[in-house]
Coordinates of N, CA and C in Angstrom, one line a residue:
L27 N 79.2 48.6 175.3 CA 79.4 50.3 175.6 C 80.9 50.0 176.3
F28 N 81.0 49.4 177.3 CA 82.1 49.2 177.6 C 83.7 49.3 177.1
T29 N 83.3 49.2 175.6 CA 84.5 48.9 174.8 C 85.1 50.2 174.1
Y30 N 84.3 51.5 174.5 CA 84.2 52.6 173.8 C 84.2 52.8 172.1
T31 N 83.0 51.7 171.6 CA 82.8 52.0 170.1 C 81.6 52.4 169.9
Y32 N 80.5 52.5 171.0 CA 79.5 53.2 170.5 C 78.7 53.9 169.9
N33 N 80.0 54.9 169.7 CA 80.0 56.0 168.6 C 79.9 54.8 167.0
F34 N 80.5 53.8 166.6 CA 80.8 52.9 166.0 C 79.5 52.6 165.5
Y35 N 79.3 52.3 166.7 CA 77.2 51.4 166.4 C 75.7 52.7 165.5
L36 N 76.1 54.0 166.4 CA 76.0 55.4 166.2 C 76.3 55.6 164.1
I37 N 76.6 55.2 164.4 CA 76.9 55.2 162.4 C 76.9 54.5 161.4
N38 N 76.2 52.8 162.0 CA 76.1 52.6 161.3 C 74.3 52.3 161.2
V39 N 74.0 52.5 162.3 CA 72.3 53.1 162.4 C 72.1 54.0 162.8
Y40 N 72.7 55.3 162.0 CA 72.2 56.8 162.2 C 71.0 57.4 162.3
D41 N 70.5 57.7 162.9 CA 69.1 58.2 163.0 C 69.3 59.4 163.4
L42 N 67.9 60.2 163.0 CA 68.6 62.2 162.7 C 68.0 62.5 163.8
N43 N 67.1 61.3 164.6 CA 67.0 62.0 166.2 C 68.3 61.7 167.4
G44 N 69.1 61.1 166.9 CA 70.2 61.3 167.4 C 70.2 59.3 168.7
P45 N 71.0 59.6 169.1 CA 70.9 58.3 169.8 C 70.4 58.8 171.3
S46 N 70.1 57.3 172.0 CA 68.8 57.9 173.0 C 69.0 58.2 174.0
F47 N 67.9 58.1 175.0 CA 68.1 59.8 176.1 C 69.3 58.9 176.9
L48 N 69.0 58.0 177.2 CA 70.1 57.3 178.3 C 71.8 56.8 178.0
A49 N 71.5 57.1 177.0 CA 73.2 56.9 176.0 C 73.7 57.9 175.3
G50 N 72.8 58.9 175.5 CA 73.1 59.7 174.6 C 74.4 60.9 174.6
H51 N 74.7 60.2 175.9 CA 76.9 61.1 175.6 C 77.7 59.8 175.7
L52 N 77.5 58.9 175.2 CA 78.6 57.4 175.2 C 79.3 57.7 173.6
W53 N 78.6 58.0 173.0 CA 79.1 58.1 171.3 C 80.4 60.0 171.9
S54 N 80.4 60.4 172.8 CA 81.1 61.2 173.1 C 83.0 60.7 174.0
I55 N 82.0 60.2 175.2 CA 83.0 59.5 176.0 C 83.6 58.7 174.9
S56 N 83.3 58.0 174.3 CA 84.2 56.8 173.3 C 84.8 57.4 172.1
I57 N 84.4 58.2 171.6 CA 85.4 59.4 170.5 C 87.1 59.6 171.8
E58 N 86.5 60.5 173.0 CA 87.0 61.1 173.6 C 88.2 59.4 174.3
E59 N 87.8 58.7 174.4 CA 88.5 57.6 175.0 C 89.6 57.1 174.0
Q60 N 89.1 56.5 172.4 CA 89.3 56.6 171.8 C 90.5 57.2 171.2
F61 N 90.3 58.4 170.9 CA 91.9 59.7 171.1 C 93.2 59.1 172.7
Y62 N 92.5 59.4 173.1 CA 93.4 59.3 174.7 C 94.6 57.7 174.7
L63 N 93.5 57.4 174.2 CA 94.5 56.0 174.2 C 95.4 55.4 172.8
F64 N 95.1 56.7 171.5 CA 96.1 56.7 170.3 C 96.9 57.3 170.5
Y65 N 96.6 58.9 171.4 CA 97.6 60.4 170.8 C 98.7 60.1 171.4
P66 N 98.9 58.6 173.1 CA 100.5 58.8 173.4 C 101.4 58.3 172.1
F67 N 101.1 57.2 171.4 CA 101.8 56.4 170.7 C 102.8 58.0 169.1
L68 N 101.9 59.0 169.4 CA 102.0 59.9 168.6 C 103.7 60.1 169.3
F69 N 104.0 60.7 170.5 CA 105.1 60.4 171.5 C 106.2 59.6 171.4
F70 N 105.8 58.5 171.3 CA 106.3 57.2 171.8 C 106.9 57.2 170.8
L71 N 106.8 57.5 169.7 CA 107.2 56.7 168.3 C 107.1 57.6 167.1
L72 N 107.2 58.8 167.6 CA 108.0 59.7 166.0 C 108.7 61.0 167.1
N73 N 109.8 61.5 166.9 CA 110.8 62.4 167.5 C 109.8 64.4 167.2
R74 N 110.4 64.8 168.0 CA 110.0 66.1 168.1 C 109.1 67.0 166.6
K75 N 109.9 66.3 165.5 CA 109.9 67.3 164.4 C 108.2 66.4 163.7
Q76 N 109.0 65.1 163.7 CA 107.8 64.5 163.2 C 106.4 64.4 163.9
V77 N 106.4 64.6 165.1 CA 105.4 65.0 165.4 C 104.5 65.8 165.2
K78 N 105.6 67.1 165.1 CA 104.6 68.4 164.6 C 104.3 68.1 163.1
L79 N 104.7 67.6 162.4 CA 104.9 67.3 160.9 C 103.2 65.8 161.0
A80 N 102.8 65.5 162.3 CA 101.8 64.6 161.7 C 100.3 65.0 162.3
V81 N 101.2 65.6 163.2 CA 99.6 66.5 164.2 C 99.3 67.2 163.1
M82 N 99.8 68.1 162.2 CA 99.2 68.9 161.1 C 99.1 68.5 160.3
L83 N 99.1 67.1 160.0 CA 98.6 66.1 158.5 C 97.2 65.8 159.1
I84 N 97.4 65.6 160.8 CA 96.5 64.5 161.2 C 94.8 65.6 160.8
I85 N 95.5 66.6 161.6 CA 94.2 68.4 161.1 C 93.5 68.4 159.9
A86 N 94.8 67.7 158.9 CA 94.4 68.5 157.9 C 93.5 66.8 156.6
I87 N 93.7 65.7 158.0 CA 92.7 65.3 157.1 C 91.4 65.0 157.7
S88 N 92.1 65.6 159.3 CA 90.6 65.3 159.8 C 89.4 66.6 159.0
I89 N 89.8 67.7 158.7 CA 89.3 68.2 157.6 C 88.7 67.9 156.6
L90 N 89.5 67.3 155.8 CA 89.2 66.9 154.8 C 88.4 65.9 154.8
F91 N 88.0 64.8 155.8 CA 86.7 63.8 155.8 C 85.6 64.7 156.1
K92 N 85.7 65.8 156.8 CA 84.4 66.2 156.8 C 83.9 67.0 155.6
L93 N 85.0 67.8 154.8 CA 84.7 68.3 153.9 C 83.9 67.1 152.8
F94 N 84.9 66.0 152.8 CA 84.1 64.4 152.0 C 82.6 64.5 151.5
F95 N 82.8 64.3 153.1 CA 81.2 63.5 153.4 C 80.0 64.9 153.8
S96 N 80.9 66.0 153.8 CA 79.4 67.1 153.8 C 79.5 67.6 152.3
V97 N 80.3 67.8 151.3 CA 79.8 67.9 150.1 C 79.5 66.8 149.2
Y98 N 79.8 65.7 149.1 CA 79.7 64.1 148.9 C 78.9 63.2 149.6
G99 N 78.8 63.4 150.7 CA 77.9 62.3 151.8 C 76.6 62.4 150.6
S100 N 75.9 60.9 150.8 CA 74.8 60.7 150.9 C 74.0 60.9 152.7
A101 N 72.7 61.2 152.2 CA 71.7 60.9 154.0 C 72.6 59.9 154.4
N102 N 72.8 58.7 154.5 CA 72.8 57.8 154.9 C 74.2 58.1 155.9
S103 N 75.6 59.4 155.0 CA 76.6 59.4 155.7 C 76.8 60.5 156.4
S104 N 75.8 61.2 157.3 CA 75.6 61.7 157.8 C 76.6 61.0 159.5
G105 N 75.8 60.0 159.6 CA 76.4 58.9 160.9 C 77.8 59.4 161.0
Y106 N 78.7 59.5 159.7 CA 80.2 60.3 159.8 C 80.3 60.8 160.1
L107 N 79.9 61.8 159.7 CA 80.0 63.5 160.5 C 79.9 63.5 161.5
D108 N 79.2 63.0 162.3 CA 78.8 63.1 163.8 C 79.4 62.7 164.7
Y109 N 79.8 60.9 163.9 CA 80.0 59.9 165.2 C 81.6 59.4 165.2
H110 N 82.1 59.7 164.2 CA 83.3 59.0 163.5 C 84.1 59.9 164.6
P111 N 85.6 59.4 165.2 CA 86.6 59.6 165.5 C 86.9 60.9 164.7
I112 N 88.0 60.9 163.3 CA 88.0 61.4 162.8 C 88.0 62.7 162.5
T113 N 85.9 62.7 162.6 CA 85.6 64.0 162.5 C 86.7 64.9 163.7
Y114 N 86.4 64.3 164.4 CA 86.8 65.0 166.5 C 88.4 65.3 166.2
L115 N 89.1 64.7 165.0 CA 90.0 64.4 165.9 C 91.0 66.3 165.5
D116 N 90.8 67.1 164.9 CA 91.3 68.5 164.5 C 90.8 69.4 165.9
S117 N 89.9 68.4 166.2 CA 89.2 69.9 167.8 C 90.6 69.8 168.7
F118 N 90.5 67.7 169.0 CA 91.9 67.5 169.2 C 92.8 68.1 169.8
L119 N 93.2 68.3 168.5 CA 94.8 68.5 168.6 C 94.9 70.2 168.3
F120 N 94.1 70.8 168.1 CA 94.2 72.3 167.9 C 94.6 72.7 169.5
G121 N 94.4 72.3 170.5 CA 94.6 72.6 171.8 C 96.5 71.8 172.2
A122 N 96.5 70.9 171.1 CA 97.6 70.3 171.8 C 98.3 70.9 170.6
V123 N 98.1 71.9 169.5 CA 99.3 72.5 169.1 C 99.9 73.6 169.6
I124 N 99.5 74.3 170.4 CA 99.6 75.4 171.5 C 101.0 75.3 172.0
F125 N 101.0 73.3 172.4 CA 101.8 72.9 173.2 C 103.0 72.8 172.4
I126 N 102.8 71.2 171.3 CA 103.9 71.3 170.3 C 104.2 72.1 169.5
F127 N 104.1 73.8 169.7 CA 104.2 74.3 168.6 C 105.2 75.7 169.3
K128 N 104.8 75.3 170.6 CA 105.5 76.3 171.8 C 104.8 77.7 171.4
L129 N 103.7 77.4 170.7 CA 102.9 78.8 171.0 C 102.7 80.2 171.9
D130 N 102.8 79.1 173.6 CA 102.5 80.0 174.6 C 103.8 80.6 174.5
K131 N 105.0 80.6 174.0 CA 106.0 81.2 174.1 C 106.4 83.0 173.5
I132 N 104.6 83.3 171.8 CA 104.9 84.1 171.6 C 104.8 85.6 172.4
K133 N 104.8 86.7 171.6 CA 104.5 87.9 172.4 C 103.1 87.8 172.3
S134 N 102.4 88.8 173.5 CA 101.5 88.9 174.3 C 100.4 90.0 172.6
S135 N 101.4 90.6 172.1 CA 100.1 91.5 170.9 C 100.3 90.8 170.5
T136 N 101.0 89.9 169.9 CA 100.1 89.2 168.7 C 99.4 87.7 169.2
V137 N 99.3 87.5 170.3 CA 98.0 86.5 171.0 C 97.0 87.0 171.0
Y138 N 96.9 88.5 171.8 CA 96.2 89.5 171.2 C 95.2 89.6 169.4
L139 N 95.9 89.4 168.9 CA 95.5 89.4 167.5 C 95.3 88.2 167.1
I140 N 95.6 87.3 167.8 CA 95.1 85.9 166.9 C 93.3 86.5 167.8
F141 N 93.3 86.2 169.2 CA 92.0 86.4 169.9 C 91.1 87.2 169.3
I142 N 91.5 88.1 168.7 CA 90.3 89.6 168.0 C 90.1 88.9 166.7
F143 N 91.0 87.8 166.1 CA 91.2 87.2 165.1 C 90.4 86.3 164.5
S144 N 90.3 85.7 166.0 CA 89.6 84.1 165.9 C 87.5 84.8 166.2
V145 N 87.4 86.1 166.8 CA 85.9 86.7 167.3 C 86.1 86.9 166.2
L146 N 86.4 87.8 165.2 CA 86.0 88.6 164.1 C 85.8 87.1 162.9
L147 N 86.3 86.0 163.3 CA 86.0 84.9 162.2 C 84.9 83.9 162.2
I148 N 83.9 84.9 164.4 CA 83.3 83.8 164.2 C 82.0 84.5 164.2
V149 N 82.2 86.4 164.0 CA 81.1 87.2 163.5 C 80.6 86.7 162.0
T150 N 82.2 86.8 161.2 CA 81.8 87.3 159.4 C 81.9 85.5 159.1
G151 N 82.3 84.6 159.9 CA 82.1 84.0 159.5 C 80.5 82.7 159.3
S152 N 80.3 83.3 160.6 CA 78.5 82.4 161.0 C 77.5 83.4 159.9
L153 N 78.0 84.4 159.4 CA 77.1 85.3 158.3 C 76.7 84.2 157.0
Y154 N 77.9 83.4 156.8 CA 77.7 83.1 154.9 C 77.6 81.8 155.5
F155 N 78.3 81.0 156.4 CA 78.0 79.6 156.4 C 77.0 79.1 156.9
N156 N 75.7 79.6 157.3 CA 74.7 78.9 158.2 C 73.4 80.2 157.1
T157 N 73.9 79.3 155.8 CA 72.9 79.8 154.5 C 72.6 78.3 153.7
E158 N 71.6 78.9 153.1 CA 71.2 77.3 152.3 C 71.6 76.7 151.5
D159 N 73.0 77.7 150.6 CA 73.4 77.0 149.5 C 74.7 76.4 150.2
T160 N 75.4 76.5 151.0 CA 76.6 75.7 151.8 C 76.2 74.2 152.3
K161 N 75.4 74.0 152.0 CA 75.1 72.1 152.3 C 75.4 71.8 153.3
N162 N 76.3 71.1 154.1 CA 76.7 70.3 155.5 C 78.3 71.1 155.5
L163 N 78.5 72.2 155.2 CA 79.9 72.9 155.7 C 79.7 73.8 156.6
Y164 N 78.7 73.9 157.0 CA 78.3 74.8 158.3 C 79.2 73.5 160.0
R165 N 78.9 72.5 159.1 CA 79.6 71.7 160.4 C 80.9 71.4 160.1
I166 N 81.7 71.9 159.4 CA 83.1 72.4 159.1 C 83.5 73.2 159.7
W167 N 82.6 74.0 159.0 CA 83.3 76.3 159.6 C 82.6 76.2 161.0
D168 N 81.8 75.6 161.4 CA 81.2 75.9 163.0 C 82.7 75.6 164.0
L169 N 83.3 74.2 163.8 CA 83.8 73.8 164.8 C 85.1 73.8 164.2
F170 N 85.5 74.6 163.0 CA 87.3 75.6 162.6 C 86.7 76.3 163.8
Q171 N 85.5 77.4 163.4 CA 85.6 78.9 164.4 C 85.7 78.3 166.1
L172 N 85.3 77.3 166.4 CA 85.5 77.4 167.7 C 86.3 76.8 168.4
N173 N 86.8 75.6 167.6 CA 88.4 75.1 167.6 C 89.8 76.5 167.7
L174 N 89.7 77.6 166.7 CA 89.8 79.1 167.2 C 90.0 79.2 168.0
F175 N 88.5 80.0 168.1 CA 88.1 81.0 169.2 C 88.9 80.3 170.3
F176 N 88.5 78.9 171.0 CA 88.9 78.4 171.8 C 90.5 78.4 172.5
S177 N 91.2 77.8 171.5 CA 92.5 77.8 171.6 C 93.6 79.4 171.4
S178 N 92.6 80.2 171.1 CA 93.1 81.2 171.0 C 92.8 81.8 172.3
L179 N 91.7 81.2 173.2 CA 91.5 81.6 174.4 C 92.2 80.9 175.3
L180 N 92.9 80.0 175.3 CA 93.7 78.7 176.1 C 95.4 79.5 175.8
L181 N 94.8 80.1 174.5 CA 96.6 81.4 174.8 C 96.6 82.3 175.8
L182 N 95.1 83.3 175.9 CA 95.6 84.3 176.1 C 95.0 84.4 177.6
L183 N 94.9 82.7 178.7 CA 94.6 82.5 179.4 C 96.2 82.4 180.3
L184 N 97.1 81.8 179.2 CA 98.3 81.1 179.7 C 99.4 82.5 179.5
L185 N 98.8 84.1 179.4 CA 99.6 85.7 178.9 C 99.9 85.3 180.9
P186 N 101.4 86.6 181.2 CA 101.7 85.9 182.6 C 100.7 87.2 182.6
V187 N 99.8 86.7 184.3 CA 99.0 88.1 184.9 C 99.2 88.8 185.4
N188 N 99.3 89.6 184.9 CA 99.2 91.2 185.2 C 97.5 92.3 185.0
K189 N 97.5 93.3 185.4 CA 96.3 93.8 185.5 C 95.9 94.6 184.3
G190 N 95.5 93.7 183.2 CA 95.6 93.8 182.1 C 94.2 93.4 181.4
F191 N 94.3 93.2 180.1 CA 93.3 92.3 179.4 C 92.7 91.6 179.8
P192 N 93.2 90.1 180.7 CA 92.5 88.9 180.4 C 92.9 88.7 181.6
Y193 N 94.2 89.5 183.1 CA 93.2 89.6 183.9 C 91.9 89.4 184.6
W194 N 90.3 89.7 184.0 CA 89.0 89.6 184.8 C 88.6 88.2 184.1
I195 N 89.2 87.1 183.0 CA 89.3 86.1 182.9 C 90.0 85.0 183.5
K196 N 91.3 85.3 184.2 CA 92.0 84.8 185.1 C 90.7 84.6 186.5
R197 N 90.0 85.6 186.8 CA 89.8 85.7 188.1 C 88.4 85.1 188.1
I198 N 88.0 84.6 186.6 CA 86.8 84.1 186.8 C 87.3 82.0 187.8

């Protein structure tokens, strides 16, 4: 438990009931700490252009990892979808993309469009991917929608404060 590897234990002893009640949160903390341990090395070992490429590549690998285990995985491979750190790398890096690619500097009208697109994607995407014939793809799609929505919400919150649409959000 103190080595932040509880998630790897859960992969090997995957149970549909999930982790125990008392240690249920440790898999998430393990994944977070593993990410925060290795993420700074991207900036120490790579230049700015290489970091951009590496982040996009890691996001793609994370999505492909989930896709592989959703489509080709057996019942025993669900542990990889639920507890493997590669499964959640795109979630961590979606927020980092805003600052790595300096998306916080884009025009406010573009930010509003991105936010509206993410909301529409959630509404329309949820209708299709929560059906029986989509297998485990909802795990990929739902996380992608949430990542995009919260990243666009973060972009919205980074807009300069004025008496406009995001003003009420910033007051919370």
